[in-house]
Amino acid sequence: GVIARQVAEVMTRLVRQSGRPPYDKRAHDGYWRQIMCRHSERTKMLVVIPMVCSIPQACGQASDCNAAAWSDEDCRNRVASELEALCHTKGYRWGLFWQVNDHVSAPAADVPMQWVKGIDRVDELMMGLTFSIHPSAFFQVNTVMAEKLYAVIGELGGVSPSTVVLDICCG
C-alpha cells in the first residue's frame, strides 16, 4: 500500500542519518536488520517493527559507526517522531514496536518485540468481521484476495451461515 512505501522512504532516510550501518549477515555486524510494516488501508491503522542488533555488537568488526551515531534510544525516538508526523498527515493510527535480535538467523520465538508507543495491534476488516492482529501473528496480508478466495471456497463447498470453515493451511 501507499503508506508502506511512505514508511519505507522515512525509514531509508532515518537509517542513513543514524550513523548506524545496516546488518551484514555474513559478518554478523551492523545495526539495522529489517523493518516490518503491518497496516490496514480499511481501518487506517499501522504498526512498524524495526529489528536491530544490540549496540555493543552493532559496530563490532566493521567499525562503520562514527562518533555522531545515534544511540539505540535516539533511533527509537526518531523513528517514533517521524512515524507520528507521517501518520498524522495521512490520518492513520499508528504504533511502534522494537525488536533486538543478536542471533545469526531470523529471530527465535523467544526474541520479544518491545512495544514503544502508539497502538499495539492492527484491526483488519474482512468479510464483515473485524480481526485484531498482533504484529507477530500470521494473517493474510492481501485481504482483498483472501476474501475472494474464501467466497469461492464457500460457493464450491456449499457453505451456509451455520457452517464452520477453518483455514488450517494458511501461509
mmCIF file of N, CA, C and O in Angstrom, residues 62-105:
data_model
loop_
_atom_site.group_PDB
_atom_site.id
_atom_site.type_symbol
_atom_site.label_atom_id
_atom_site.label_comp_id
_atom_site.label_asym_id
_atom_site.label_seq_id
_atom_site.Cartn_x
_atom_site.Cartn_y
_atom_site.Cartn_z
ATOM 1 N N ALA A 62 33.295 -4.113 11.786
ATOM 2 C CA ALA A 62 33.357 -3.185 10.656
ATOM 3 C C ALA A 62 33.765 -1.778 11.054
ATOM 4 O O ALA A 62 34.287 -1.033 10.237
ATOM 5 N N SER A 63 33.526 -1.404 12.301
ATOM 6 C CA SER A 63 33.839 -0.044 12.775
ATOM 7 C C SER A 63 33.241 1.017 11.865
ATOM 8 O O SER A 63 33.855 2.043 11.603
ATOM 9 N N ASP A 64 32.063 0.734 11.341
ATOM 10 C CA ASP A 64 31.392 1.676 10.446
ATOM 11 C C ASP A 64 30.662 2.783 11.188
ATOM 12 O O ASP A 64 30.204 3.723 10.584
ATOM 13 N N CYS A 65 30.501 2.648 12.496
ATOM 14 C CA CYS A 65 29.784 3.658 13.252
ATOM 15 C C CYS A 65 30.708 4.833 13.527
ATOM 16 O O CYS A 65 31.853 4.655 13.908
ATOM 17 N N ASN A 66 30.194 6.014 13.357
ATOM 18 C CA ASN A 66 31.004 7.187 13.649
ATOM 19 C C ASN A 66 30.625 7.732 15.019
ATOM 20 O O ASN A 66 29.667 7.287 15.637
ATOM 21 N N ALA A 67 31.376 8.680 15.486
ATOM 22 C CA ALA A 67 31.158 9.223 16.832
ATOM 23 C C ALA A 67 29.794 9.885 16.960
ATOM 24 O O ALA A 67 29.258 9.990 18.063
ATOM 25 N N ALA A 68 29.229 10.338 15.864
ATOM 26 C CA ALA A 68 27.938 11.029 15.909
ATOM 27 C C ALA A 68 26.763 10.072 15.727
ATOM 28 O O ALA A 68 25.628 10.519 15.601
ATOM 29 N N ALA A 69 27.017 8.769 15.707
ATOM 30 C CA ALA A 69 25.937 7.796 15.504
ATOM 31 C C ALA A 69 24.926 7.904 16.641
ATOM 32 O O ALA A 69 25.275 8.139 17.790
ATOM 33 N N TRP A 70 23.677 7.726 16.285
ATOM 34 C CA TRP A 70 22.605 7.794 17.274
ATOM 35 C C TRP A 70 22.683 6.610 18.221
ATOM 36 O O TRP A 70 23.019 5.494 17.814
ATOM 37 N N SER A 71 22.289 6.835 19.455
ATOM 38 C CA SER A 71 22.157 5.740 20.410
ATOM 39 C C SER A 71 20.909 4.932 20.041
ATOM 40 O O SER A 71 20.091 5.371 19.228
ATOM 41 N N ASP A 72 20.762 3.777 20.678
ATOM 42 C CA ASP A 72 19.570 2.964 20.450
ATOM 43 C C ASP A 72 18.320 3.754 20.820
ATOM 44 O O ASP A 72 17.322 3.748 20.093
ATOM 45 N N GLU A 73 18.371 4.474 21.922
ATOM 46 C CA GLU A 73 17.230 5.291 22.352
ATOM 47 C C GLU A 73 16.937 6.395 21.344
ATOM 48 O O GLU A 73 15.776 6.672 21.026
ATOM 49 N N ASP A 74 17.995 7.041 20.823
ATOM 50 C CA ASP A 74 17.802 8.061 19.790
ATOM 51 C C ASP A 74 17.120 7.460 18.560
ATOM 52 O O ASP A 74 16.223 8.078 17.981
ATOM 53 N N CYS A 75 17.552 6.270 18.165
ATOM 54 C CA CYS A 75 16.944 5.611 16.998
ATOM 55 C C CYS A 75 15.452 5.389 17.234
ATOM 56 O O CYS A 75 14.627 5.734 16.380
ATOM 57 N N ARG A 76 15.106 4.823 18.384
ATOM 58 C CA ARG A 76 13.686 4.582 18.701
ATOM 59 C C ARG A 76 12.892 5.885 18.706
ATOM 60 O O ARG A 76 11.807 5.964 18.136
ATOM 61 N N ASN A 77 13.429 6.911 19.377
ATOM 62 C CA ASN A 77 12.708 8.188 19.488
ATOM 63 C C ASN A 77 12.533 8.869 18.144
ATOM 64 O O ASN A 77 11.464 9.427 17.862
ATOM 65 N N ARG A 78 13.544 8.825 17.304
ATOM 66 C CA ARG A 78 13.430 9.484 15.996
ATOM 67 C C ARG A 78 12.483 8.726 15.074
ATOM 68 O O ARG A 78 11.733 9.343 14.313
ATOM 69 N N VAL A 79 12.515 7.411 15.141
ATOM 70 C CA VAL A 79 11.562 6.631 14.347
ATOM 71 C C VAL A 79 10.148 6.946 14.813
ATOM 72 O O VAL A 79 9.253 7.209 13.999
ATOM 73 N N ALA A 80 9.926 6.966 16.123
ATOM 74 C CA ALA A 80 8.590 7.272 16.661
ATOM 75 C C ALA A 80 8.130 8.659 16.225
ATOM 76 O O ALA A 80 6.988 8.839 15.804
ATOM 77 N N SER A 81 9.009 9.630 16.301
ATOM 78 C CA SER A 81 8.664 11.004 15.927
ATOM 79 C C SER A 81 8.294 11.107 14.450
ATOM 80 O O SER A 81 7.301 11.755 14.080
ATOM 81 N N GLU A 82 9.071 10.467 13.599
ATOM 82 C CA GLU A 82 8.796 10.516 12.154
ATOM 83 C C GLU A 82 7.513 9.766 11.794
ATOM 84 O O GLU A 82 6.759 10.209 10.941
ATOM 85 N N LEU A 83 7.274 8.632 12.448
ATOM 86 C CA LEU A 83 6.030 7.893 12.195
ATOM 87 C C LEU A 83 4.820 8.703 12.636
ATOM 88 O O LEU A 83 3.797 8.739 11.939
ATOM 89 N N GLU A 84 4.946 9.329 13.783
ATOM 90 C CA GLU A 84 3.842 10.150 14.279
ATOM 91 C C GLU A 84 3.511 11.269 13.295
ATOM 92 O O GLU A 84 2.348 11.514 12.977
ATOM 93 N N ALA A 85 4.539 11.931 12.780
ATOM 94 C CA ALA A 85 4.322 13.023 11.820
ATOM 95 C C ALA A 85 3.692 12.498 10.532
ATOM 96 O O ALA A 85 2.726 13.085 10.017
ATOM 97 N N LEU A 86 4.215 11.400 10.004
ATOM 98 C CA LEU A 86 3.670 10.821 8.772
ATOM 99 C C LEU A 86 2.217 10.412 8.955
ATOM 100 O O LEU A 86 1.350 10.759 8.150
ATOM 101 N N CYS A 87 1.942 9.690 10.039
ATOM 102 C CA CYS A 87 0.590 9.169 10.254
ATOM 103 C C CYS A 87 -0.408 10.277 10.566
ATOM 104 O O CYS A 87 -1.582 10.169 10.212
ATOM 105 N N HIS A 88 0.049 11.330 11.200
ATOM 106 C CA HIS A 88 -0.840 12.466 11.470
ATOM 107 C C HIS A 88 -1.318 13.072 10.151
ATOM 108 O O HIS A 88 -2.506 13.356 9.990
ATOM 109 N N THR A 89 -0.393 13.244 9.201
ATOM 110 C CA THR A 89 -0.777 13.845 7.918
ATOM 111 C C THR A 89 -1.623 12.905 7.067
ATOM 112 O O THR A 89 -2.421 13.357 6.258
ATOM 113 N N LYS A 90 -1.483 11.597 7.259
ATOM 114 C CA LYS A 90 -2.216 10.618 6.448
ATOM 115 C C LYS A 90 -3.478 10.084 7.130
ATOM 116 O O LYS A 90 -4.208 9.293 6.543
ATOM 117 N N GLY A 91 -3.729 10.486 8.380
ATOM 118 C CA GLY A 91 -4.932 10.054 9.083
ATOM 119 C C GLY A 91 -4.882 8.620 9.583
ATOM 120 O O GLY A 91 -5.919 7.967 9.695
ATOM 121 N N TYR A 92 -3.703 8.127 9.882
ATOM 122 C CA TYR A 92 -3.534 6.763 10.390
ATOM 123 C C TYR A 92 -3.319 6.763 11.897
ATOM 124 O O TYR A 92 -2.637 7.637 12.428
ATOM 125 N N ARG A 93 -3.890 5.758 12.574
ATOM 126 C CA ARG A 93 -3.491 5.456 13.941
ATOM 127 C C ARG A 93 -2.270 4.566 13.810
ATOM 128 O O ARG A 93 -2.225 3.698 12.933
ATOM 129 N N TRP A 94 -1.291 4.737 14.667
ATOM 130 C CA TRP A 94 -0.027 4.040 14.471
ATOM 131 C C TRP A 94 0.558 3.536 15.781
ATOM 132 O O TRP A 94 0.177 3.980 16.863
ATOM 133 N N GLY A 95 1.488 2.612 15.637
ATOM 134 C CA GLY A 95 2.215 2.089 16.779
ATOM 135 C C GLY A 95 3.614 1.686 16.356
ATOM 136 O O GLY A 95 3.879 1.432 15.176
ATOM 137 N N LEU A 96 4.495 1.637 17.340
ATOM 138 C CA LEU A 96 5.885 1.256 17.093
ATOM 139 C C LEU A 96 6.305 0.188 18.098
ATOM 140 O O LEU A 96 6.096 0.344 19.301
ATOM 141 N N PHE A 97 6.846 -0.896 17.575
ATOM 142 C CA PHE A 97 7.486 -1.936 18.376
ATOM 143 C C PHE A 97 8.971 -1.912 18.027
ATOM 144 O O PHE A 97 9.352 -1.420 16.962
ATOM 145 N N TRP A 98 9.811 -2.459 18.892
ATOM 146 C CA TRP A 98 11.258 -2.524 18.648
ATOM 147 C C TRP A 98 11.707 -3.930 18.984
ATOM 148 O O TRP A 98 11.353 -4.471 20.031
ATOM 149 N N GLN A 99 12.471 -4.545 18.094
ATOM 150 C CA GLN A 99 12.939 -5.899 18.334
ATOM 151 C C GLN A 99 14.455 -5.953 18.197
ATOM 152 O O GLN A 99 15.007 -5.556 17.168
ATOM 153 N N VAL A 100 15.114 -6.432 19.248
ATOM 154 C CA VAL A 100 16.566 -6.598 19.234
ATOM 155 C C VAL A 100 16.855 -8.077 19.026
ATOM 156 O O VAL A 100 16.423 -8.918 19.809
ATOM 157 N N ASN A 101 17.557 -8.373 17.949
ATOM 158 C CA ASN A 101 17.875 -9.764 17.604
ATOM 159 C C ASN A 101 19.362 -9.882 17.319
ATOM 160 O O ASN A 101 19.849 -9.388 16.313
ATOM 161 N N ASP A 102 20.082 -10.546 18.213
ATOM 162 C CA ASP A 102 21.513 -10.757 18.015
ATOM 163 C C ASP A 102 21.830 -12.157 17.492
ATOM 164 O O ASP A 102 22.992 -12.522 17.367
ATOM 165 N N HIS A 103 20.781 -12.944 17.172
ATOM 166 C CA HIS A 103 21.003 -14.259 16.580
ATOM 167 C C HIS A 103 21.513 -14.089 15.150
ATOM 168 O O HIS A 103 21.234 -13.089 14.489
ATOM 169 N N VAL A 104 22.239 -15.066 14.667
ATOM 170 C CA VAL A 104 22.762 -15.001 13.305
ATOM 171 C C VAL A 104 21.623 -15.071 12.291
ATOM 172 O O VAL A 104 21.645 -14.406 11.277
ATOM 173 N N SER A 105 20.607 -15.872 12.601
ATOM 174 C CA SER A 105 19.496 -16.062 11.668
ATOM 175 C C SER A 105 18.266 -15.281 12.125
ATOM 176 O O SER A 105 18.346 -14.430 13.004
#
